[in-house]
Short mmCIF file of C-alpha atoms in Angstrom, two decimals:
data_model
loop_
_atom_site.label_atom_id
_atom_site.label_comp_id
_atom_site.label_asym_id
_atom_site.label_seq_id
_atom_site.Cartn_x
_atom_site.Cartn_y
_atom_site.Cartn_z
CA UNK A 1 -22.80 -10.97 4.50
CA UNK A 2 -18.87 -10.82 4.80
CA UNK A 3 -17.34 -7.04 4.97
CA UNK A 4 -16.74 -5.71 1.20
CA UNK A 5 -13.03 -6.02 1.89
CA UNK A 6 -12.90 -9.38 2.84
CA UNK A 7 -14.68 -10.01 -0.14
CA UNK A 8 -12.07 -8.10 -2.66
CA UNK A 9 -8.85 -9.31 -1.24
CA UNK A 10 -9.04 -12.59 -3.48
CA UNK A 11 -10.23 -11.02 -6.86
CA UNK A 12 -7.75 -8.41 -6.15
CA UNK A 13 -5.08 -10.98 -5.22
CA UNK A 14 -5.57 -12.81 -8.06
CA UNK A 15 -5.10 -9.87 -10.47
CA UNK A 16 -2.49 -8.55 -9.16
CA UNK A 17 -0.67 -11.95 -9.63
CA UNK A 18 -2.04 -12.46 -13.17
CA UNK A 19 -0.47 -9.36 -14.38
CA UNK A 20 3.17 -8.43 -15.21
CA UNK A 21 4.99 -5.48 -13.23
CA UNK A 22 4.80 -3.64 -16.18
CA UNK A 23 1.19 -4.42 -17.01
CA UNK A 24 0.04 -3.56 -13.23
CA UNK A 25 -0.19 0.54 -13.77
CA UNK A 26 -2.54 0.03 -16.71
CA UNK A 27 -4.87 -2.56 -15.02
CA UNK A 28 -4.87 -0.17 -12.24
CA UNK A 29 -6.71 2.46 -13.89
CA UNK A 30 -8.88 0.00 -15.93
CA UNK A 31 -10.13 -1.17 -12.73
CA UNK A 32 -10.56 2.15 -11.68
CA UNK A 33 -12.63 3.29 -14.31
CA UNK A 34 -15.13 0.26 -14.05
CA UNK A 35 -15.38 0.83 -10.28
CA UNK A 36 -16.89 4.09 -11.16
CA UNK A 37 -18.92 2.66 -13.07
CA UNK A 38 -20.17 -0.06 -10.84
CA UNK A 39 -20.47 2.08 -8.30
CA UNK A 40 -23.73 4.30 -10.52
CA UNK A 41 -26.92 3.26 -8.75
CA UNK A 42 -28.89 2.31 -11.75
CA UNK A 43 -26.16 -0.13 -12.88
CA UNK A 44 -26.41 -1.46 -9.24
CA UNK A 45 -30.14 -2.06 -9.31
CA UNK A 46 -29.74 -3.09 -13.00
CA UNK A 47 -27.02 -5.32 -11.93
CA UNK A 48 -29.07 -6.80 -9.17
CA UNK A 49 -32.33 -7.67 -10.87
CA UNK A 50 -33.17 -11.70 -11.39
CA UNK A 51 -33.60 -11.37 -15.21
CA UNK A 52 -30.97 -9.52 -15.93
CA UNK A 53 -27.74 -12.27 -16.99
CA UNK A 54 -24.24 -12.34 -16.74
CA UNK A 55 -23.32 -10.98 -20.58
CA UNK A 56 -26.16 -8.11 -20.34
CA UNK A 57 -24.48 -6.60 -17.16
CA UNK A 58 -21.01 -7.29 -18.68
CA UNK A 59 -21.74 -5.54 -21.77
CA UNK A 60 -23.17 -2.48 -19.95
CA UNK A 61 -20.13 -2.40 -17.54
CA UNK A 62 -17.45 -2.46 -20.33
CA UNK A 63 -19.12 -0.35 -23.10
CA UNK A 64 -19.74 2.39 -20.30
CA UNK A 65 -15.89 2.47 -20.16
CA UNK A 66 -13.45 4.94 -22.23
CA UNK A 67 -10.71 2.78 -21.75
CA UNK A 68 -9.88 -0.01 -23.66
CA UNK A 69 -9.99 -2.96 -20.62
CA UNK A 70 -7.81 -5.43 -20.79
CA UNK A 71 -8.08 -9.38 -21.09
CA UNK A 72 -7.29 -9.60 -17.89
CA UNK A 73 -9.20 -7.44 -15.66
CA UNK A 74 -11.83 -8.38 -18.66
CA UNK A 75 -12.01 -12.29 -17.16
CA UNK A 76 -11.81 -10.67 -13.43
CA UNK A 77 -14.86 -8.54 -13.96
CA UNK A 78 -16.80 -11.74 -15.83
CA UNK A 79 -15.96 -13.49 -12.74
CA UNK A 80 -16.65 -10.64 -10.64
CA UNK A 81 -20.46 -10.85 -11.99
CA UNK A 82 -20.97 -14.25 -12.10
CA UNK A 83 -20.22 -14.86 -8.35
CA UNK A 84 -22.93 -11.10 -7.90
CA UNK A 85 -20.12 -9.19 -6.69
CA UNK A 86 -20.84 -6.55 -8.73
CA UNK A 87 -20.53 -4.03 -5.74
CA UNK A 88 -17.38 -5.00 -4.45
CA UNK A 89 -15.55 -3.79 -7.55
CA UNK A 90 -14.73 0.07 -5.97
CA UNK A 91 -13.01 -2.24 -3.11
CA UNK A 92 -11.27 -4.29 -5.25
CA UNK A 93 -9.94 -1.89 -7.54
CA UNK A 94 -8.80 0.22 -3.75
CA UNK A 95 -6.91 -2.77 -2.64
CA UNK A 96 -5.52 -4.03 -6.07
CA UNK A 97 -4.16 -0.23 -6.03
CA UNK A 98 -2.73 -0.56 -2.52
CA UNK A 99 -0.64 -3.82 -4.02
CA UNK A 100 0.49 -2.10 -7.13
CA UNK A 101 1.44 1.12 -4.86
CA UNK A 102 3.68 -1.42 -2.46
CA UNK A 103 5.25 -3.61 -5.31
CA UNK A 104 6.54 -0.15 -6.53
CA UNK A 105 7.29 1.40 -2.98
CA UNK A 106 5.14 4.23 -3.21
CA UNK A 107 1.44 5.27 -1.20
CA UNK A 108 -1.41 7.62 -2.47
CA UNK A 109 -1.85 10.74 -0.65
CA UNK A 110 -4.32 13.10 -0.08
CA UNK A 111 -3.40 16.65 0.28
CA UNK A 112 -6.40 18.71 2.39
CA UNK A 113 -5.81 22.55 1.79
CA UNK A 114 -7.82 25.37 2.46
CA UNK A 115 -6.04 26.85 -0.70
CA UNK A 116 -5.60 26.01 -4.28
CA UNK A 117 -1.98 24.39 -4.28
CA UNK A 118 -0.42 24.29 -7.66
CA UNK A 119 2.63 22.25 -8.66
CA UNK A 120 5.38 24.12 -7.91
CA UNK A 121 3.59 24.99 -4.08
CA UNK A 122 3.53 21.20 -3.87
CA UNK A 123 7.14 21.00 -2.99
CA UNK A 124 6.16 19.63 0.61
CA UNK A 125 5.62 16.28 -0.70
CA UNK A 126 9.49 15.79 -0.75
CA UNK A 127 9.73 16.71 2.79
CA UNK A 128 6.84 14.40 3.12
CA UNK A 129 8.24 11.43 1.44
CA UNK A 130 11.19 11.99 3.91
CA UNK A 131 8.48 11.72 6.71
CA UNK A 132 6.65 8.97 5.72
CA UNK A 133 9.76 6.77 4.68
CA UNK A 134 8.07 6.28 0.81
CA UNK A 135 7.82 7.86 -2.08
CA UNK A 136 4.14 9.95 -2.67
CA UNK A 137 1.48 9.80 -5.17
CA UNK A 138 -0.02 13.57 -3.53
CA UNK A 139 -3.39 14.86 -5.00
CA UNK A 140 -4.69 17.81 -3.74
CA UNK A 141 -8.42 18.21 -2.40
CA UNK A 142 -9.60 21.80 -1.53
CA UNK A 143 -11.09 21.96 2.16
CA UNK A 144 -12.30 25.48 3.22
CA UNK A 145 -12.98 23.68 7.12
CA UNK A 146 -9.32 23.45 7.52
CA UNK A 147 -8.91 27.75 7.66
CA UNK A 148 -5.26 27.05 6.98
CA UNK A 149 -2.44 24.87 7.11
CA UNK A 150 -3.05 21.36 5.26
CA UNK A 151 -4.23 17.70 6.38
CA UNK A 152 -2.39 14.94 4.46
CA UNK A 153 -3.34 10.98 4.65
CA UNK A 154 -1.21 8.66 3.72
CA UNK A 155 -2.82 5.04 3.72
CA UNK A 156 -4.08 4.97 7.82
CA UNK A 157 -1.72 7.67 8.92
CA UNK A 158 -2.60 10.97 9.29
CA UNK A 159 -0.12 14.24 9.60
CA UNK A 160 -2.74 17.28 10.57
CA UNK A 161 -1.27 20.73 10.46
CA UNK A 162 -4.31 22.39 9.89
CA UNK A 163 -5.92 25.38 11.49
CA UNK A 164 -8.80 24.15 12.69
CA UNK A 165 -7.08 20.85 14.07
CA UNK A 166 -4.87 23.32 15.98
CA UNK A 167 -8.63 24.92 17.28
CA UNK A 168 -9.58 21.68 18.23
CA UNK A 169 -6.78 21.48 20.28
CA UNK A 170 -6.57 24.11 22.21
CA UNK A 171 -10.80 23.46 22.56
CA UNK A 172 -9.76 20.41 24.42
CA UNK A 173 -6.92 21.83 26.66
CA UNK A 174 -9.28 24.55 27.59
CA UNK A 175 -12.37 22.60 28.35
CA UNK A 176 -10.04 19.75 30.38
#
């Protein structure tokens, strides 16, 4: 079976051309909240089973939602289930964000802290944006492992400032 990516790029694709520039933020975090949902292991199985059809797992997916979805991501996750793709959708709605996030010239990132940041401590993202050349989405994701300092990602790239990378570090020089 092909890689789950390879799989998403074309139902992602297509979405992403189906919908507006102003309609792409919303259908975004429609198809956000049904890859959570598709990604529950009893929907899976349920999903999965021979005599279960096409409108059964549809309804379930959609009425599990608090969101009001869309036409369009509506017809995308029909097709989505007819073709049994049902657990591609967390990849689809990942790279359908990553196209949304470069039409607008912005990335997600992920914050690592050993602390509890709060807004106004979060004032590193503009020197950040500076680094990275584009403007940040940061969320912030507590990580006691790091002992201090923070870890941000930023699509592949990684800036580690972090205590225990620092550790690591001098681990290696030590032990060379």
């Amino acid at each position: 079976m092909a890689e789950l990516a390879t799989l998403a790029r074309p139902y992602a694709e297509a979405l992403f051309k189906a919908v507006s520039v102003s309609e792409a933020q919303s259908a975004a975090t429609q198809l956000s909240e049904l890859a959570q949902v598709a990604s529950d292991e009893q929907l899976k199985a349920f999903a999965d089973n021979p005599r279960t059809t096409v409108d059964q797992v549809f309804e379930v997916v959609t009425s599990a939602t608090k969101t009001v979805i869309g036409a369009r991501v509506k017809n995308l996750l029909r097709v989505v289930i007819e073709n049994g793709r049902t657990a591609a959708l967390p990849e689809i709605a990942a790279q359908f964000k990553a196209l949304v996030n470069a039409q607008s010239g912005s990335s997600d990132a992920i914050v690592n802290s050993a602390f509890p940041i709060d807004d106004g401590e979060l004032a590193v993202v503009a020197s950040l944006e500076r680094r990275f050349g584009r403007k940040l989405k940061a969320r912030v994701v507590i990580d006691p492992e790091l002992i201090g300092g923070i870890r941000v990602v930023v699509g592949d790239e990684v800036l580690d400032t972090s205590v225990k990378a620092r550790l690591e570090q001098m681990k290696v020089a030590l032990t060379a």
